[in-house]
Amino acid sequence: MAIEREGGCACGRVHYRLASPPMFVHCCHCLSCQRETGSAFVLNALIETDRIEWLGRAPAPLSVPTDSGQSHRIFRCEDCQIAVWSEYGGVAKLRFVRVGTLDDPHAMRPDVHIYTRSKVPWVSLPEGVPAFEASYDSKKLWPAESLLRRRAILS
Ligand SMILES: [Zn+2]
Ligand SMILES: [Zn+2]
């Protein structure tokens, strides 16, 4: 199990392990995520910062401009510059880990698709996974245990 939740950058200096499954996994189709990844969407595993164990060097944060004005810092390996996670709104206890940096990137599937209004037309969404034009109400969608975990870090 644990090996499924290890990941890191391309050069291997940033290496991490998630101590538990994430609270929730977002597939975000917004234009900012498309630009920041150079791809069609991003897969983010939302997890408490203190559940990320260091097995290598820590990545360094870099602030990026946002449309909303809300802060967004992307954490990158200082050597190979691969982005491993993001911090939104200055919430230091919560990380958005890029699922594609896991050693087994297929280990986590999206729990929700968001900002589908800007989804590229050639991506079709699977049946049975909730999808929203923009953001969504996590209180209606997240498992109770995940909501408790989030409350514990945001209170
Ligand atoms: Zn690296
Ligand atoms: Zn996005």
mmCIF file of C-alpha atoms and ligand atoms in Angstrom:
data_model
loop_
_atom_site.group_PDB
_atom_site.id
_atom_site.type_symbol
_atom_site.label_atom_id
_atom_site.label_comp_id
_atom_site.label_asym_id
_atom_site.label_seq_id
_atom_site.Cartn_x
_atom_site.Cartn_y
_atom_site.Cartn_z
ATOM 1 C CA MET A 1 0.000 0.000 0.000
ATOM 2 C CA ALA A 2 2.614 2.514 1.099
ATOM 3 C CA ILE A 3 4.560 2.161 -2.113
ATOM 4 C CA GLU A 4 1.462 3.305 -3.998
ATOM 5 C CA ARG A 5 1.636 6.586 -2.161
ATOM 6 C CA GLU A 6 5.286 7.390 -2.799
ATOM 7 C CA GLY A 7 6.286 9.899 -5.387
ATOM 8 C CA GLY A 8 8.735 12.571 -6.376
ATOM 9 C CA CYS A 9 10.329 14.711 -9.035
ATOM 10 C CA ALA A 10 12.129 13.655 -12.189
ATOM 11 C CA CYS A 11 15.682 13.853 -10.825
ATOM 12 C CA GLY A 12 14.728 12.015 -7.631
ATOM 13 C CA ARG A 13 15.968 14.569 -5.094
ATOM 14 C CA VAL A 14 12.409 15.401 -4.007
ATOM 15 C CA HIS A 15 10.892 12.157 -2.790
ATOM 16 C CA TYR A 16 7.823 11.891 -0.594
ATOM 17 C CA ARG A 17 5.358 9.444 0.901
ATOM 18 C CA LEU A 18 1.730 10.170 1.732
ATOM 19 C CA ALA A 19 0.974 8.748 5.186
ATOM 20 C CA SER A 20 -2.661 8.017 4.304
ATOM 21 C CA PRO A 21 -5.027 8.186 1.362
ATOM 22 C CA PRO A 22 -5.969 11.762 0.444
ATOM 23 C CA MET A 23 -9.174 13.417 1.630
ATOM 24 C CA PHE A 24 -10.422 13.860 -1.934
ATOM 25 C CA VAL A 25 -9.061 13.901 -5.480
ATOM 26 C CA HIS A 26 -9.883 16.746 -7.873
ATOM 27 C CA CYS A 27 -9.650 16.662 -11.625
ATOM 28 C CA CYS A 28 -9.618 20.352 -12.512
ATOM 29 C CA HIS A 29 -10.293 21.480 -16.060
ATOM 30 C CA CYS A 30 -9.869 25.221 -15.436
ATOM 31 C CA LEU A 31 -7.749 27.288 -17.786
ATOM 32 C CA SER A 32 -5.242 28.142 -15.045
ATOM 33 C CA CYS A 33 -4.539 24.462 -14.412
ATOM 34 C CA GLN A 34 -4.241 23.884 -18.149
ATOM 35 C CA ARG A 35 -1.679 26.671 -18.425
ATOM 36 C CA GLU A 36 0.246 25.711 -15.288
ATOM 37 C CA THR A 37 0.585 22.077 -16.326
ATOM 38 C CA GLY A 38 0.771 22.568 -20.086
ATOM 39 C CA SER A 39 -1.860 19.863 -20.308
ATOM 40 C CA ALA A 40 -5.631 19.395 -20.539
ATOM 41 C CA PHE A 41 -6.328 19.191 -16.794
ATOM 42 C CA VAL A 42 -4.643 18.613 -13.452
ATOM 43 C CA LEU A 43 -5.159 15.803 -10.945
ATOM 44 C CA ASN A 44 -4.796 17.003 -7.372
ATOM 45 C CA ALA A 45 -4.894 14.789 -4.281
ATOM 46 C CA LEU A 46 -5.935 16.941 -1.321
ATOM 47 C CA ILE A 47 -4.093 15.942 1.837
ATOM 48 C CA GLU A 48 -2.923 17.394 5.127
ATOM 49 C CA THR A 49 0.611 18.811 4.891
ATOM 50 C CA ASP A 50 1.637 16.873 8.002
ATOM 51 C CA ARG A 51 0.736 13.607 6.266
ATOM 52 C CA ILE A 52 3.476 14.172 3.697
ATOM 53 C CA GLU A 53 6.655 12.458 4.857
ATOM 54 C CA TRP A 54 9.988 13.604 3.485
ATOM 55 C CA LEU A 55 12.227 10.964 2.007
ATOM 56 C CA GLY A 56 14.403 13.471 0.202
ATOM 57 C CA ARG A 57 14.872 17.205 -0.202
ATOM 58 C CA ALA A 58 11.965 19.623 0.282
ATOM 59 C CA PRO A 59 10.596 21.346 -2.820
ATOM 60 C CA ALA A 60 10.674 25.152 -3.003
ATOM 61 C CA PRO A 61 7.538 27.310 -3.360
ATOM 62 C CA LEU A 62 7.009 29.775 -6.190
ATOM 63 C CA SER A 63 4.030 32.169 -6.300
ATOM 64 C CA VAL A 64 2.055 32.303 -9.526
ATOM 65 C CA PRO A 65 -0.451 34.975 -10.600
ATOM 66 C CA THR A 66 -4.141 34.032 -10.324
ATOM 67 C CA ASP A 67 -7.321 35.490 -11.820
ATOM 68 C CA SER A 68 -9.004 35.526 -8.422
ATOM 69 C CA GLY A 69 -6.131 37.235 -6.649
ATOM 70 C CA GLN A 70 -6.081 34.317 -4.201
ATOM 71 C CA SER A 71 -2.536 33.195 -3.528
ATOM 72 C CA HIS A 72 -1.271 30.089 -5.268
ATOM 73 C CA ARG A 73 2.183 28.694 -4.610
ATOM 74 C CA ILE A 74 3.545 25.820 -6.660
ATOM 75 C CA PHE A 75 6.220 23.702 -4.977
ATOM 76 C CA ARG A 76 8.987 22.519 -7.282
ATOM 77 C CA CYS A 77 12.191 20.563 -7.066
ATOM 78 C CA GLU A 78 14.970 23.143 -6.997
ATOM 79 C CA ASP A 79 17.038 21.108 -9.410
ATOM 80 C CA CYS A 80 14.752 19.634 -12.079
ATOM 81 C CA GLN A 81 11.890 22.135 -11.467
ATOM 82 C CA ILE A 82 9.178 19.482 -11.553
ATOM 83 C CA ALA A 83 6.074 20.637 -9.659
ATOM 84 C CA VAL A 84 4.969 18.211 -6.952
ATOM 85 C CA TRP A 85 2.170 20.119 -5.194
ATOM 86 C CA SER A 86 0.348 23.381 -4.731
ATOM 87 C CA GLU A 87 -0.847 25.501 -1.834
ATOM 88 C CA TYR A 88 -3.921 27.650 -2.392
ATOM 89 C CA GLY A 89 -5.053 30.673 -0.411
ATOM 90 C CA GLY A 90 -2.146 30.526 1.994
ATOM 91 C CA VAL A 91 -3.577 27.422 3.697
ATOM 92 C CA ALA A 92 -0.256 25.959 4.805
ATOM 93 C CA LYS A 93 -1.792 22.849 6.369
ATOM 94 C CA LEU A 94 -3.354 21.662 3.103
ATOM 95 C CA ARG A 95 -1.538 20.448 0.017
ATOM 96 C CA PHE A 96 -2.790 19.698 -3.491
ATOM 97 C CA VAL A 97 -0.434 16.892 -4.504
ATOM 98 C CA ARG A 98 -0.046 16.340 -8.230
ATOM 99 C CA VAL A 99 -1.143 12.760 -8.732
ATOM 100 C CA GLY A 100 1.072 12.413 -11.797
ATOM 101 C CA THR A 101 4.145 12.680 -9.543
ATOM 102 C CA LEU A 102 3.248 9.461 -7.706
ATOM 103 C CA ASP A 103 5.403 6.464 -8.564
ATOM 104 C CA ASP A 104 2.109 4.783 -9.435
ATOM 105 C CA PRO A 105 0.075 7.653 -10.879
ATOM 106 C CA HIS A 106 -2.823 5.294 -11.564
ATOM 107 C CA ALA A 107 -3.244 4.648 -7.843
ATOM 108 C CA MET A 108 -5.688 7.536 -7.421
ATOM 109 C CA ARG A 109 -8.739 8.366 -9.467
ATOM 110 C CA PRO A 110 -10.677 11.645 -9.526
ATOM 111 C CA ASP A 111 -13.551 11.881 -7.043
ATOM 112 C CA VAL A 112 -14.893 14.919 -8.872
ATOM 113 C CA HIS A 113 -14.401 16.832 -12.120
ATOM 114 C CA ILE A 114 -14.494 20.600 -11.699
ATOM 115 C CA TYR A 115 -14.503 23.621 -14.010
ATOM 116 C CA THR A 116 -15.777 21.470 -16.836
ATOM 117 C CA ARG A 117 -16.949 24.662 -18.580
ATOM 118 C CA SER A 118 -13.397 25.026 -19.859
ATOM 119 C CA LYS A 119 -12.753 21.331 -20.436
ATOM 120 C CA VAL A 120 -11.053 20.557 -23.735
ATOM 121 C CA PRO A 121 -13.700 19.138 -26.084
ATOM 122 C CA TRP A 122 -11.883 15.879 -26.819
ATOM 123 C CA VAL A 123 -11.856 14.732 -23.189
ATOM 124 C CA SER A 124 -15.033 12.848 -22.289
ATOM 125 C CA LEU A 125 -15.924 12.396 -18.647
ATOM 126 C CA PRO A 126 -16.714 8.993 -17.144
ATOM 127 C CA GLU A 127 -20.192 8.032 -15.997
ATOM 128 C CA GLY A 128 -20.705 7.997 -12.270
ATOM 129 C CA VAL A 129 -18.131 10.608 -11.273
ATOM 130 C CA PRO A 130 -19.672 13.955 -10.247
ATOM 131 C CA ALA A 131 -18.847 16.842 -12.577
ATOM 132 C CA PHE A 132 -19.425 20.561 -12.148
ATOM 133 C CA GLU A 133 -19.246 23.537 -14.489
ATOM 134 C CA ALA A 134 -17.242 25.472 -11.896
ATOM 135 C CA SER A 135 -16.533 24.770 -8.225
ATOM 136 C CA TYR A 136 -18.724 22.590 -5.986
ATOM 137 C CA ASP A 137 -19.994 22.196 -2.440
ATOM 138 C CA SER A 138 -17.549 19.875 -0.706
ATOM 139 C CA LYS A 139 -19.922 19.441 2.239
ATOM 140 C CA LYS A 140 -22.332 17.622 -0.080
ATOM 141 C CA LEU A 141 -19.724 15.491 -1.785
ATOM 142 C CA TRP A 142 -16.874 14.615 0.536
ATOM 143 C CA PRO A 143 -17.079 11.548 2.792
ATOM 144 C CA ALA A 144 -17.809 12.473 6.422
ATOM 145 C CA GLU A 145 -14.364 11.302 7.496
ATOM 146 C CA SER A 146 -12.680 13.605 4.985
ATOM 147 C CA LEU A 147 -14.761 16.557 6.139
ATOM 148 C CA LEU A 148 -13.654 15.844 9.701
ATOM 149 C CA ARG A 149 -10.041 15.701 8.608
ATOM 150 C CA ARG A 150 -10.364 19.019 6.819
ATOM 151 C CA ARG A 151 -12.111 20.622 9.772
ATOM 152 C CA ALA A 152 -9.244 19.500 12.003
ATOM 153 C CA ILE A 153 -6.675 21.411 9.957
ATOM 154 C CA LEU A 154 -8.759 24.493 9.138
ATOM 155 C CA SER A 155 -10.047 25.192 12.642
HETATM 156 ZN ZN ZN B 1 14.153 17.018 -9.073
HETATM 157 ZN ZN ZN B 2 -7.896 24.396 -11.924
#
